[in-house]
CSV table of C-alpha atoms in Angstrom, one decimal:
chain,number,residue,atom,x,y,z
A,1,MET,CA,0.0,0.0,0.0
A,2,THR,CA,1.4,3.4,-1.0
A,3,ILE,CA,2.0,5.8,1.9
A,4,GLN,CA,0.9,9.3,1.1
A,5,PRO,CA,2.9,12.3,2.4
A,6,ILE,CA,-0.2,13.7,4.1
A,7,ALA,CA,-3.2,11.8,5.4
A,8,ILE,CA,-6.0,12.0,7.9
A,9,LYS,CA,-5.6,9.7,10.9
A,10,GLN,CA,-8.0,6.8,10.8
A,11,ARG,CA,-9.5,7.5,14.2
A,12,TYR,CA,-10.8,10.9,13.0
A,13,LYS,CA,-12.7,9.4,10.0
A,14,SER,CA,-15.8,8.3,12.0
A,15,SER,CA,-17.7,9.3,15.1
A,16,VAL,CA,-17.1,7.5,18.4
A,17,ARG,CA,-19.7,5.2,19.8
A,18,ILE,CA,-19.3,4.9,23.6
A,19,ASP,CA,-21.0,1.5,23.6
A,20,SER,CA,-18.6,-0.1,21.2
A,21,HIS,CA,-16.5,-3.0,22.6
A,22,GLN,CA,-12.8,-2.5,22.9
A,23,ASN,CA,-10.4,-5.2,23.7
A,24,ASP,CA,-7.5,-2.8,24.4
A,25,PHE,CA,-8.3,0.4,26.4
A,26,LYS,CA,-4.9,2.0,25.8
A,27,PRO,CA,-5.4,3.4,22.2
A,28,SER,CA,-8.5,5.4,23.2
A,29,ILE,CA,-6.8,6.8,26.3
A,30,ASP,CA,-3.6,7.6,24.3
A,31,ASP,CA,-5.5,9.3,21.5
A,32,PHE,CA,-7.6,11.5,23.9
A,33,ILE,CA,-6.5,15.1,23.8
A,34,LEU,CA,-6.9,16.6,27.3
A,35,HIS,CA,-7.5,20.2,26.4
A,36,GLY,CA,-8.8,22.9,28.8
A,37,THR,CA,-12.5,22.4,28.1
A,38,ALA,CA,-12.3,18.7,28.8
A,39,VAL,CA,-10.3,19.4,32.0
A,40,ASN,CA,-12.9,21.9,33.2
A,41,VAL,CA,-15.8,19.4,32.7
A,42,LEU,CA,-14.0,16.6,34.6
A,43,ASP,CA,-13.1,19.1,37.4
A,44,THR,CA,-16.6,20.5,37.7
A,45,ILE,CA,-18.3,17.0,37.9
A,46,SER,CA,-15.7,15.7,40.4
A,47,GLN,CA,-16.0,18.8,42.6
A,48,ASP,CA,-19.8,18.7,42.5
A,49,PHE,CA,-19.8,15.0,43.5
A,50,ALA,CA,-17.5,15.7,46.5
A,51,GLY,CA,-19.1,18.9,47.7
A,52,SER,CA,-22.8,18.9,46.7
A,53,GLU,CA,-25.8,16.7,46.1
A,54,GLN,CA,-25.8,17.3,42.4
A,55,ARG,CA,-25.8,14.0,40.5
A,56,ALA,CA,-27.4,14.7,37.1
A,57,TYR,CA,-25.7,16.6,34.3
A,58,THR,CA,-26.0,17.4,30.6
A,59,LEU,CA,-23.0,18.1,28.5
A,60,THR,CA,-24.0,20.4,25.6
A,61,GLY,CA,-21.8,21.1,22.6
A,62,PRO,CA,-21.7,21.0,18.8
A,63,TYR,CA,-21.7,17.7,16.9
A,64,GLY,CA,-18.2,16.3,16.6
A,65,SER,CA,-16.7,18.5,19.4
A,66,GLY,CA,-15.5,15.5,21.3
A,67,LYS,CA,-18.2,14.9,23.9
A,68,SER,CA,-18.2,11.2,23.4
A,69,THR,CA,-14.4,10.9,23.8
A,70,VAL,CA,-14.8,12.7,27.2
A,71,ALA,CA,-17.4,10.2,28.1
A,72,LEU,CA,-15.1,7.3,27.3
A,73,PHE,CA,-12.2,8.9,29.2
A,74,LEU,CA,-14.4,9.5,32.2
A,75,SER,CA,-15.5,5.8,32.1
A,76,SER,CA,-11.8,4.8,32.0
A,77,LEU,CA,-11.0,7.0,35.0
A,78,LEU,CA,-13.7,5.3,37.0
A,79,SER,CA,-13.4,1.8,35.5
A,80,THR,CA,-13.6,-1.3,37.7
A,81,ASN,CA,-10.6,-2.5,35.7
A,82,LYS,CA,-7.8,-1.4,37.9
A,83,LYS,CA,-5.2,-1.4,35.1
A,84,GLU,CA,-7.4,0.8,32.9
A,85,ARG,CA,-8.1,3.1,35.8
A,86,ILE,CA,-4.4,3.6,36.6
A,87,TYR,CA,-3.5,4.1,33.0
A,88,ALA,CA,-6.2,6.8,32.6
A,89,THR,CA,-5.2,8.5,35.8
A,90,LYS,CA,-1.6,8.8,34.6
A,91,LYS,CA,-3.0,10.6,31.5
A,92,LEU,CA,-4.9,12.9,33.8
A,93,SER,CA,-1.8,13.8,35.7
A,94,LYS,CA,-0.6,15.7,32.6
A,95,ALA,CA,-3.3,18.3,33.3
A,96,LYS,CA,-0.7,20.2,35.3
A,97,GLY,CA,-2.0,19.2,38.7
A,98,VAL,CA,-5.5,20.6,38.2
A,99,LEU,CA,-7.1,17.2,38.9
A,100,ASP,CA,-4.8,15.6,41.4
A,101,ASP,CA,-7.7,15.0,43.7
A,102,PHE,CA,-10.0,13.4,41.1
A,103,SER,CA,-9.9,9.8,42.4
A,104,THR,CA,-10.3,11.1,46.0
A,105,ARG,CA,-13.3,13.2,45.2
A,106,PHE,CA,-15.0,10.1,43.7
A,107,ASN,CA,-13.8,7.9,46.6
A,108,ASN,CA,-12.5,5.6,43.8
A,109,LYS,CA,-11.2,2.4,45.4
A,110,HIS,CA,-12.8,-0.4,43.5
A,111,GLY,CA,-14.1,1.6,40.5
A,112,TRP,CA,-17.6,2.5,39.3
A,113,LYS,CA,-20.0,0.4,37.3
A,114,VAL,CA,-20.3,2.2,34.0
A,115,ILE,CA,-23.5,1.9,31.9
A,116,LYS,CA,-23.0,3.2,28.3
A,117,HIS,CA,-26.2,3.8,26.5
A,118,VAL,CA,-26.6,5.4,23.0
A,119,CYS,CA,-30.1,6.8,22.5
A,120,GLY,CA,-32.0,6.4,19.3
A,121,LEU,CA,-35.3,7.3,17.8
A,122,GLU,CA,-37.1,4.7,20.0
A,123,ALA,CA,-38.9,4.6,23.3
A,124,PRO,CA,-36.1,5.9,25.6
A,125,ALA,CA,-37.4,4.4,28.8
A,126,ASN,CA,-37.5,0.9,27.5
A,127,ALA,CA,-34.1,1.2,25.8
A,128,ILE,CA,-32.4,2.6,28.8
A,129,LEU,CA,-33.9,-0.1,31.0
A,130,ILE,CA,-32.4,-2.8,28.7
A,131,SER,CA,-29.0,-1.2,29.0
A,132,VAL,CA,-29.1,-1.0,32.8
A,133,LEU,CA,-30.3,-4.6,33.1
A,134,SER,CA,-27.6,-5.8,30.7
A,135,ALA,CA,-24.9,-3.9,32.5
A,136,PHE,CA,-25.8,-5.6,35.8
A,137,ASN,CA,-26.3,-9.0,34.1
A,138,ILE,CA,-29.9,-9.1,35.2
A,139,ALA,CA,-32.0,-11.6,33.2
A,140,TYR,CA,-35.0,-10.1,31.4
A,141,ASP,CA,-37.6,-11.0,28.8
A,142,LEU,CA,-37.3,-8.6,25.8
A,143,GLU,CA,-41.0,-8.8,24.9
A,144,ILE,CA,-42.1,-8.0,28.4
A,145,ILE,CA,-39.7,-5.0,28.6
A,146,LYS,CA,-41.1,-3.7,25.3
A,147,SER,CA,-44.6,-3.8,26.8
A,148,PHE,CA,-43.7,-1.6,29.8
A,149,ASP,CA,-44.8,2.0,30.0
A,150,ASP,CA,-42.5,4.7,31.2
A,151,GLU,CA,-43.5,4.3,34.9
A,152,GLN,CA,-42.8,0.6,34.9
A,153,CYS,CA,-39.4,1.1,33.3
A,154,LEU,CA,-38.5,3.8,35.9
A,155,ASN,CA,-39.4,1.4,38.7
A,156,GLU,CA,-37.2,-1.3,37.2
A,157,ILE,CA,-34.3,1.1,36.7
A,158,LYS,CA,-34.6,2.3,40.3
A,159,ALA,CA,-34.7,-1.2,41.6
A,160,ALA,CA,-31.6,-2.2,39.5
A,161,LEU,CA,-29.6,0.8,40.7
A,162,SER,CA,-30.6,0.2,44.3
A,163,ALA,CA,-29.3,-3.3,44.0
A,164,THR,CA,-25.8,-2.2,43.3
A,165,HIS,CA,-24.9,-3.0,46.9
A,166,LYS,CA,-24.5,-6.6,45.6
A,167,THR,CA,-21.4,-5.4,43.6
A,168,LYS,CA,-18.0,-4.3,44.8
A,169,SER,CA,-18.2,-1.0,42.8
A,170,ASP,CA,-18.0,2.4,44.4
A,171,GLY,CA,-21.0,3.7,42.4
A,172,THR,CA,-22.8,3.7,39.1
A,173,LEU,CA,-22.0,6.1,36.2
A,174,LEU,CA,-24.9,6.2,33.7
A,175,LEU,CA,-23.9,7.8,30.3
A,176,LEU,CA,-26.7,8.7,27.9
A,177,ASP,CA,-25.0,9.6,24.6
A,178,GLU,CA,-27.0,11.1,21.7
A,179,MET,CA,-29.6,12.1,24.4
A,180,GLY,CA,-31.0,14.6,21.9
A,181,LYS,CA,-32.5,11.7,19.8
A,182,ALA,CA,-34.5,10.6,22.9
A,183,LEU,CA,-35.7,14.1,23.4
A,184,ASP,CA,-36.6,14.3,19.7
A,185,PHE,CA,-38.6,11.1,20.1
A,186,GLN,CA,-40.5,12.5,23.1
A,187,SER,CA,-41.2,15.8,21.2
A,188,ARG,CA,-42.5,14.1,18.1
A,189,GLY,CA,-44.8,11.9,20.2
A,190,ASN,CA,-46.1,14.9,22.1
A,191,LYS,CA,-44.8,13.4,25.3
A,192,ASP,CA,-43.5,15.4,28.3
A,193,LEU,CA,-40.2,15.0,30.0
A,194,HIS,CA,-41.4,13.2,33.1
A,195,LEU,CA,-39.0,10.3,32.2
A,196,PHE,CA,-35.9,12.5,32.3
A,197,GLN,CA,-37.1,14.4,35.4
A,198,SER,CA,-37.6,11.1,37.2
A,199,LEU,CA,-34.2,9.7,36.0
A,200,ALA,CA,-32.5,12.8,37.5
A,201,ASP,CA,-34.5,12.2,40.8
A,202,ILE,CA,-33.4,8.6,40.9
A,203,ALA,CA,-29.8,9.6,40.6
A,204,GLN,CA,-30.2,12.3,43.2
A,205,GLN,CA,-32.0,10.1,45.7
A,206,ALA,CA,-30.1,6.8,45.2
A,207,LYS,CA,-28.7,5.3,48.4
A,208,ARG,CA,-25.5,4.4,46.7
A,209,PRO,CA,-23.7,6.9,44.4
A,210,VAL,CA,-25.2,7.3,41.0
A,211,VAL,CA,-24.0,10.0,38.5
A,212,LEU,CA,-26.1,10.5,35.3
A,213,ILE,CA,-24.7,12.4,32.3
A,214,GLY,CA,-26.6,13.1,29.1
A,215,PHE,CA,-24.9,14.4,26.0
A,216,LEU,CA,-26.7,17.0,23.9
A,217,HIS,CA,-26.1,19.2,20.8
A,218,GLN,CA,-28.5,21.9,22.1
A,219,SER,CA,-30.6,22.7,25.1
A,220,PHE,CA,-33.7,20.8,26.2
A,221,SER,CA,-36.1,23.6,25.1
A,222,ASP,CA,-34.5,23.7,21.6
A,223,TYR,CA,-35.7,20.1,21.0
A,224,ALA,CA,-39.3,21.3,21.6
A,225,LYS,CA,-39.1,24.3,19.2
A,226,ASN,CA,-42.1,23.1,17.3
A,227,LYS,CA,-44.2,23.3,20.5
A,228,ASP,CA,-45.9,26.3,22.0
A,229,VAL,CA,-44.1,28.7,24.4
A,230,LYS,CA,-45.7,27.1,27.5
A,231,ALA,CA,-44.5,23.6,26.5
A,232,GLN,CA,-41.0,25.0,25.8
A,233,ASN,CA,-40.8,26.6,29.2
A,234,GLU,CA,-41.9,23.3,30.8
A,235,TRP,CA,-39.0,21.5,29.0
A,236,ALA,CA,-36.6,24.2,30.1
A,237,LYS,CA,-37.7,23.6,33.7
A,238,VAL,CA,-36.9,19.9,33.5
A,239,GLN,CA,-33.4,20.8,32.4
A,240,GLY,CA,-33.1,22.6,35.7
A,241,ARG,CA,-32.8,19.2,37.3
A,242,TYR,CA,-29.6,18.8,35.4
A,243,ARG,CA,-26.5,20.9,35.7
A,244,ASP,CA,-25.7,21.9,32.1
A,245,LEU,CA,-22.0,22.0,31.2
A,246,SER,CA,-21.0,23.7,28.0
A,247,PHE,CA,-18.6,21.8,25.8
A,248,ASN,CA,-17.4,24.3,23.2
A,249,PRO,CA,-13.6,23.9,22.6
A,250,SER,CA,-11.9,27.3,22.0
A,251,ILE,CA,-10.3,28.2,18.7
A,252,GLU,CA,-7.0,27.2,20.1
A,253,GLU,CA,-8.3,23.8,21.3
A,254,SER,CA,-9.9,23.3,17.9
A,255,LEU,CA,-6.5,24.0,16.3
A,256,VAL,CA,-4.8,21.4,18.4
A,257,LEU,CA,-7.5,18.8,17.4
A,258,VAL,CA,-7.1,19.7,13.7
A,259,GLY,CA,-3.3,19.5,13.9
A,260,ASP,CA,-3.5,16.1,15.6
A,261,SER,CA,-5.8,14.8,12.9
A,262,ILE,CA,-3.3,15.4,10.1
A,263,THR,CA,-0.3,13.2,9.7
A,264,ARG,CA,2.6,14.4,7.5
A,265,ASN,CA,6.0,13.0,6.7
A,266,ASP,CA,8.9,15.0,8.1
A,267,ASN,CA,10.2,16.1,4.7
A,268,VAL,CA,6.9,17.6,3.5
A,269,ALA,CA,6.2,19.1,6.9
A,270,LYS,CA,9.5,21.0,6.8
A,271,GLN,CA,8.9,22.2,3.2
A,272,LEU,CA,5.4,23.4,4.0
A,273,GLU,CA,6.5,25.3,7.2
A,274,SER,CA,9.4,26.9,5.3
A,275,LYS,CA,7.4,27.9,2.2
A,276,HIS,CA,4.5,29.4,4.2
A,277,LYS,CA,6.2,31.0,7.1
A,278,LYS,CA,5.4,34.5,6.0
A,279,LEU,CA,1.7,33.6,5.6
A,280,ILE,CA,1.5,32.2,9.1
A,281,ASP,CA,3.3,35.3,10.5
A,282,SER,CA,0.8,37.6,8.7
A,283,VAL,CA,-2.2,35.7,10.1
A,284,ILE,CA,-1.0,35.4,13.7
A,285,HIS,CA,0.0,39.1,14.0
A,286,SER,CA,-3.3,40.3,12.5
A,287,PHE,CA,-5.7,38.7,14.9
A,288,ARG,CA,-6.0,39.2,18.7
A,289,ASN,CA,-4.3,36.6,20.9
A,290,GLN,CA,-3.2,34.4,17.9
A,291,SER,CA,0.5,35.0,18.2
A,292,ARG,CA,0.8,32.1,20.7
A,293,ASN,CA,-0.6,29.7,18.1
A,294,GLU,CA,2.2,29.8,15.6
A,295,ALA,CA,3.5,26.3,16.4
A,296,ILE,CA,-0.1,24.9,16.4
A,297,LEU,CA,-0.9,26.5,13.0
A,298,ASN,CA,2.3,24.9,11.5
A,299,THR,CA,0.9,21.5,12.4
A,300,THR,CA,-2.4,22.2,10.5
A,301,LEU,CA,-0.6,22.8,7.2
A,302,PRO,CA,-1.5,22.2,4.3
A,303,LEU,CA,-4.7,23.9,5.6
A,304,ASP,CA,-4.3,27.7,5.0
A,305,PRO,CA,-3.9,29.2,8.5
A,306,LEU,CA,-7.0,31.3,8.0
A,307,VAL,CA,-9.0,28.2,7.2
A,308,SER,CA,-7.6,26.5,10.3
A,309,LEU,CA,-8.8,29.4,12.5
A,310,LEU,CA,-12.3,29.3,11.0
A,311,LEU,CA,-12.9,25.6,11.2
A,312,GLY,CA,-13.6,25.7,14.9
A,313,PRO,CA,-16.2,28.5,14.7
A,314,ILE,CA,-17.8,27.0,11.6
A,315,SER,CA,-18.2,23.6,13.3
A,316,ARG,CA,-20.0,25.2,16.2
A,317,ARG,CA,-22.7,26.9,14.1
A,318,ARG,CA,-26.2,25.6,14.5
A,319,PHE,CA,-26.5,24.5,10.8
A,320,SER,CA,-23.5,22.1,11.2
A,321,GLN,CA,-24.4,20.6,14.6
A,322,ASN,CA,-26.5,17.7,13.4
A,323,GLU,CA,-24.9,17.3,10.0
A,324,ARG,CA,-21.2,18.0,10.0
A,325,SER,CA,-18.3,18.1,12.4
A,326,LEU,CA,-14.8,19.5,12.4
A,327,PHE,CA,-13.5,16.1,11.3
A,328,GLY,CA,-16.4,15.4,9.0
A,329,PHE,CA,-14.9,18.2,6.8
A,330,LEU,CA,-11.3,16.9,7.1
A,331,ALA,CA,-12.2,13.3,6.4
A,332,SER,CA,-15.1,13.3,4.0
A,333,HIS,CA,-14.9,12.6,0.3
A,334,GLU,CA,-17.3,15.4,-0.5
A,335,LYS,CA,-16.9,17.5,-3.6
A,336,LEU,CA,-14.3,20.3,-3.1
A,337,GLY,CA,-13.4,18.9,0.4
A,338,PHE,CA,-10.0,18.6,2.0
A,339,ARG,CA,-9.5,14.9,1.0
A,340,GLU,CA,-10.2,15.8,-2.6
A,341,PHE,CA,-7.6,18.5,-2.3
A,342,LEU,CA,-5.0,16.1,-0.8
A,343,ALA,CA,-5.6,13.6,-3.6
A,344,ASN,CA,-5.0,16.3,-6.3
A,345,ASN,CA,-2.0,18.0,-4.6
A,346,TYR,CA,-0.2,15.5,-2.4
A,347,THR,CA,0.5,12.3,-4.3
A,348,ASN,CA,3.5,10.3,-3.0
A,349,ASN,CA,5.9,11.5,-5.7
A,350,HIS,CA,4.9,15.0,-6.4
A,351,PRO,CA,3.5,17.1,-3.5
A,352,THR,CA,2.7,20.6,-4.8
A,353,LEU,CA,3.1,22.2,-1.3
A,354,GLU,CA,-0.1,24.2,-2.1
A,355,LEU,CA,-2.5,25.2,0.7
A,356,TYR,CA,-6.3,24.6,1.0
A,357,GLN,CA,-7.3,28.2,0.8
A,358,PRO,CA,-10.3,30.2,2.2
A,359,GLU,CA,-11.8,30.4,-1.3
A,360,GLN,CA,-11.9,26.6,-1.5
A,361,LEU,CA,-13.5,26.4,1.9
A,362,TRP,CA,-16.2,28.9,0.8
A,363,ASP,CA,-16.8,26.8,-2.4
A,364,TYR,CA,-17.0,23.6,-0.2
A,365,LEU,CA,-19.6,25.2,2.1
A,366,HIS,CA,-21.6,26.6,-0.8
A,367,HIS,CA,-21.6,23.3,-2.7
A,368,ASN,CA,-22.3,20.9,0.1
A,369,LEU,CA,-24.0,22.9,2.9
A,370,HIS,CA,-25.8,25.9,1.2
A,371,HIS,CA,-29.2,24.4,1.7
A,372,LEU,CA,-28.6,24.0,5.4
A,373,ILE,CA,-27.0,27.4,6.0
A,374,ALA,CA,-29.7,29.1,4.0
A,375,THR,CA,-32.3,27.9,6.5
A,376,SER,CA,-30.3,28.4,9.7
A,377,SER,CA,-29.9,31.4,12.0
A,378,ASP,CA,-26.9,32.4,9.7
A,379,SER,CA,-29.2,32.6,6.6
A,380,LYS,CA,-29.3,36.4,6.4
A,381,ALA,CA,-25.6,36.9,6.6
A,382,TRP,CA,-24.9,33.9,4.4
A,383,LEU,CA,-27.2,35.0,1.6
A,384,GLU,CA,-25.9,38.5,1.7
A,385,ALA,CA,-22.4,37.1,1.4
A,386,CYS,CA,-23.5,34.9,-1.6
A,387,ASP,CA,-24.9,38.0,-3.3
A,388,ALA,CA,-21.7,40.0,-2.6
A,389,ILE,CA,-19.6,37.3,-4.2
A,390,TYR,CA,-21.9,37.1,-7.2
A,391,ARG,CA,-21.7,40.9,-7.8
A,392,ALA,CA,-17.9,40.8,-7.4
A,393,SER,CA,-17.8,38.0,-10.0
A,394,GLN,CA,-19.9,40.1,-12.4
A,395,LYS,CA,-18.0,43.3,-12.1
A,396,GLY,CA,-14.4,42.2,-11.2
A,397,SER,CA,-11.6,39.7,-11.7
A,398,ASP,CA,-10.7,36.5,-9.9
A,399,LEU,CA,-8.8,38.6,-7.4
A,400,HIS,CA,-12.0,40.6,-6.6
A,401,VAL,CA,-13.8,37.3,-6.0
A,402,SER,CA,-11.1,35.9,-3.8
A,403,ILE,CA,-10.9,39.0,-1.6
A,404,THR,CA,-14.7,39.0,-1.3
A,405,LYS,CA,-14.8,35.3,-0.3
A,406,VAL,CA,-12.2,35.9,2.4
A,407,ILE,CA,-14.1,38.9,3.7
A,408,ALA,CA,-17.4,36.9,3.5
A,409,LEU,CA,-16.0,34.0,5.6
A,410,LEU,CA,-14.7,36.4,8.3
A,411,THR,CA,-18.0,38.4,8.2
A,412,VAL,CA,-20.3,35.3,8.6
A,413,PHE,CA,-18.2,33.0,10.8
A,414,GLY,CA,-15.3,35.1,12.3
A,415,PHE,CA,-17.1,38.1,13.7
A,416,GLN,CA,-18.1,36.6,17.1
A,417,HIS,CA,-14.5,35.4,17.6
A,418,HIS,CA,-12.9,38.8,16.8
A,419,LEU,CA,-11.6,37.6,13.5
A,420,HIS,CA,-12.1,40.7,11.3
A,421,ALA,CA,-11.0,41.6,7.8
A,422,ASN,CA,-8.7,44.5,8.6
A,423,LYS,CA,-7.6,46.2,5.4
A,424,GLU,CA,-3.9,45.9,6.3
A,425,PHE,CA,-4.4,42.1,6.9
A,426,ILE,CA,-6.2,41.6,3.6
A,427,THR,CA,-3.4,43.4,1.8
A,428,ASN,CA,-0.6,41.5,3.6
A,429,TYR,CA,-2.4,38.2,3.3
A,430,PHE,CA,-2.7,38.4,-0.5
A,431,LEU,CA,0.9,39.8,-0.7
A,432,THR,CA,2.1,36.5,0.8
A,433,ARG,CA,0.3,34.8,-2.0
A,434,ASN,CA,2.4,36.7,-4.5
A,435,ILE,CA,-0.2,39.2,-5.6
A,436,ASN,CA,0.9,42.7,-6.6
A,437,ARG,CA,0.2,45.3,-3.8
A,438,ASN,CA,-1.3,47.8,-6.3
A,439,ASP,CA,-3.6,45.2,-7.7
A,440,ILE,CA,-4.8,44.3,-4.2
A,441,GLU,CA,-5.4,47.9,-3.0
A,442,HIS,CA,-7.1,48.7,-6.3
A,443,ALA,CA,-9.4,45.7,-6.0
A,444,ILE,CA,-10.3,46.6,-2.4
A,445,ALA,CA,-11.1,50.1,-3.5
A,446,GLU,CA,-13.3,48.9,-6.3
A,447,LEU,CA,-15.2,46.5,-4.1
A,448,GLU,CA,-15.9,49.4,-1.7
A,449,ALA,CA,-17.0,51.6,-4.6
A,450,TRP,CA,-19.4,48.9,-5.9
A,451,THR,CA,-20.7,48.4,-2.3
A,452,VAL,CA,-19.7,44.8,-2.4
A,453,VAL,CA,-17.9,45.3,0.8
A,454,ILE,CA,-18.1,48.2,3.3
A,455,TYR,CA,-15.6,49.6,5.9
A,456,ARG,CA,-16.8,49.8,9.5
A,457,GLN,CA,-14.8,52.2,11.5
A,458,LYS,CA,-15.9,50.6,14.8
A,459,HIS,CA,-14.1,47.4,14.0
A,460,ASP,CA,-11.5,48.9,11.7
A,461,ALA,CA,-12.4,46.2,9.2
A,462,LEU,CA,-14.1,45.3,6.0
A,463,PHE,CA,-17.4,43.4,5.9
A,464,VAL,CA,-19.6,42.2,3.1
A,465,PHE,CA,-22.1,44.9,2.5
A,466,GLN,CA,-25.3,44.1,4.4
A,467,GLY,CA,-28.3,46.1,3.5
A,468,SER,CA,-29.6,48.1,0.5
A,469,ASP,CA,-27.6,49.8,-2.2
A,470,ILE,CA,-28.1,53.1,-0.4
A,471,ASP,CA,-24.8,54.1,1.3
A,472,ILE,CA,-26.2,55.8,4.4
A,473,GLN,CA,-22.8,56.9,5.7
A,474,SER,CA,-22.1,58.7,2.3
A,475,LEU,CA,-25.5,60.4,2.3
A,476,ILE,CA,-25.0,61.6,5.9
A,477,LEU,CA,-21.6,63.0,5.0
A,478,ASP,CA,-23.0,64.8,2.0
A,479,ARG,CA,-25.8,66.3,4.0
A,480,ILE,CA,-23.4,67.5,6.7
A,481,GLU,CA,-21.3,69.1,4.0
A,482,SER,CA,-24.3,70.8,2.5
A,483,ILE,CA,-25.4,72.5,5.8
A,484,SER,CA,-21.9,73.1,7.1
A,485,HIS,CA,-22.1,76.8,6.0
A,486,GLY,CA,-25.5,77.4,7.3
A,487,ILE,CA,-29.1,77.0,6.0
A,488,ASP,CA,-31.2,79.5,4.1
A,489,TRP,CA,-34.4,78.9,6.0
A,490,THR,CA,-36.4,81.1,3.6
A,491,SER,CA,-35.8,78.7,0.7
A,492,ALA,CA,-35.8,75.6,2.9
A,493,CYS,CA,-39.3,76.4,4.2
C-alpha cells in the first residue's frame, strides 16, 4: 500500500460510539486530547460530587466536538478494571496538577459500574432499562420489557440501581450519549419529559452513588421548538434538574485537534513550514491573541492558517451541529473537500506544497451545505455574502472574487471570535500569495465603490455589504457638508 505524504488519521474518520466493545483500552486513552474544556468538565463534575448533592448533568456542545471521547475517558478514570483506571489516571496527571484529587473526590477504590447507553429514535425508557439490566447481568424478557410503560421502566431502573450493593463497585455512572435523539422522540410523540425528570431524581436520591450524564447538541427547550411557548418553558424547567455544562472547545483547542488529525511525513512538513512561514506570520500578527498559536498553525498545514482558524467557529454553528463536524470536513470525500484537495496535490511522488485556501473552503460550504446554512440562523448573513460574491464576479476579476470570499468568511463566521478583515491584513495576506500590492489595493477600493464590501470604523475592518444599495454613511456626510455653512431657511421652508 502506498503511503501518502499527508493523510487524515484513521480515528478521525468516523464518530465515536461509547458503547462499542474495545479489547484494548490503551489506544482510546492515548489518543484522547486533554484540552482545557475537557479538564474543566471533569473538574466540575468531580468537585460537585465531592461537595454537593448534584448528581445529574447534561454536557452540551456541537456535533463532533469530542463529547463522546470525554465520556469514554471518564469511564476509564472510574473503571472497575484497575489497570485501565491507573492508565487513565496517569494521563490525567498531565493536566498540570488541576485534577490531582479526582480519584479522592469520587472515593474511587474499586471503580464504578459504567453503563454506556446510546439513545436512538425509539422509546427511551425501555431502551435505557435494557442497557441498565444488561450492565448488571440481570436476566429479562425482551418482549415484556417492550410492553412496559415509562413508569414501569423507571421502577425497574430504580430497583436495579438500588441493588448495586451486591457489587463491589463504588457507584454507578450512567452515560446517555445522543440524548437529543431521545428528546426528539418525546417531542415528536407529544410526550412530556417526566421520564428524564424522574431519572434525575433517581440519581439524586439513590442510596449508593449514581451519576447521570446526558450528551446534547442543544438545550432541552430547543428540541421542543415546534411546541408552544408554554411547553418549551416546561421543557426548560426539566433541564433545571440537570446541571448543564457547556462543551465548546476554543479556537486554540480546535487548532490542536485539527493538527493532531493530520499526519505528514517529516520532509513535506519541513517544506510546508518553510514555504508558508510569511503567511502564518501575517495571520498570527493580525488577529487578537493568535501570536501564541504559531506552532499549532504549523501542524495544520496544508490547511491555510485562516482556514484552520475558521474551522472551529464553523463547526459550532447551528447548521452544522446535526450534519457535519470538524473532522467530517477533514475526512469526508465530498466535492471540493479537504481529502479531494489532498488527492490532487499530495501524491506520493509530487507534493505541490499548495494550501487549501479560504476560497476553497467557501466553495466547499456553498456546494455541500448551502441548503442547510440558508435555512439556519446564519441565513441572512450567508445569503448577503453569496450576493456580494456574485456581484464581485460580475464586475471584477478572480482577485476581486477571492478577496470577497475571504471577507465573507470572516463576516459570517469570524465576527463573534474577533476575526475581522482588517484592510492591512487583507493586503498583507494576499501579498504573501504573490499578488501585486497595487492590484490588491485597487481591487479593495473597487469592491468598496461597488458596495460589495463596506468599511466599518468601529471594528476597523471590511465586511460584506449588508443592506440596501443606499450608502447611508455617504449620504450623511454629503448632508453634513451641504449644511456646514448654514441653512437658508427662507428657501428651505
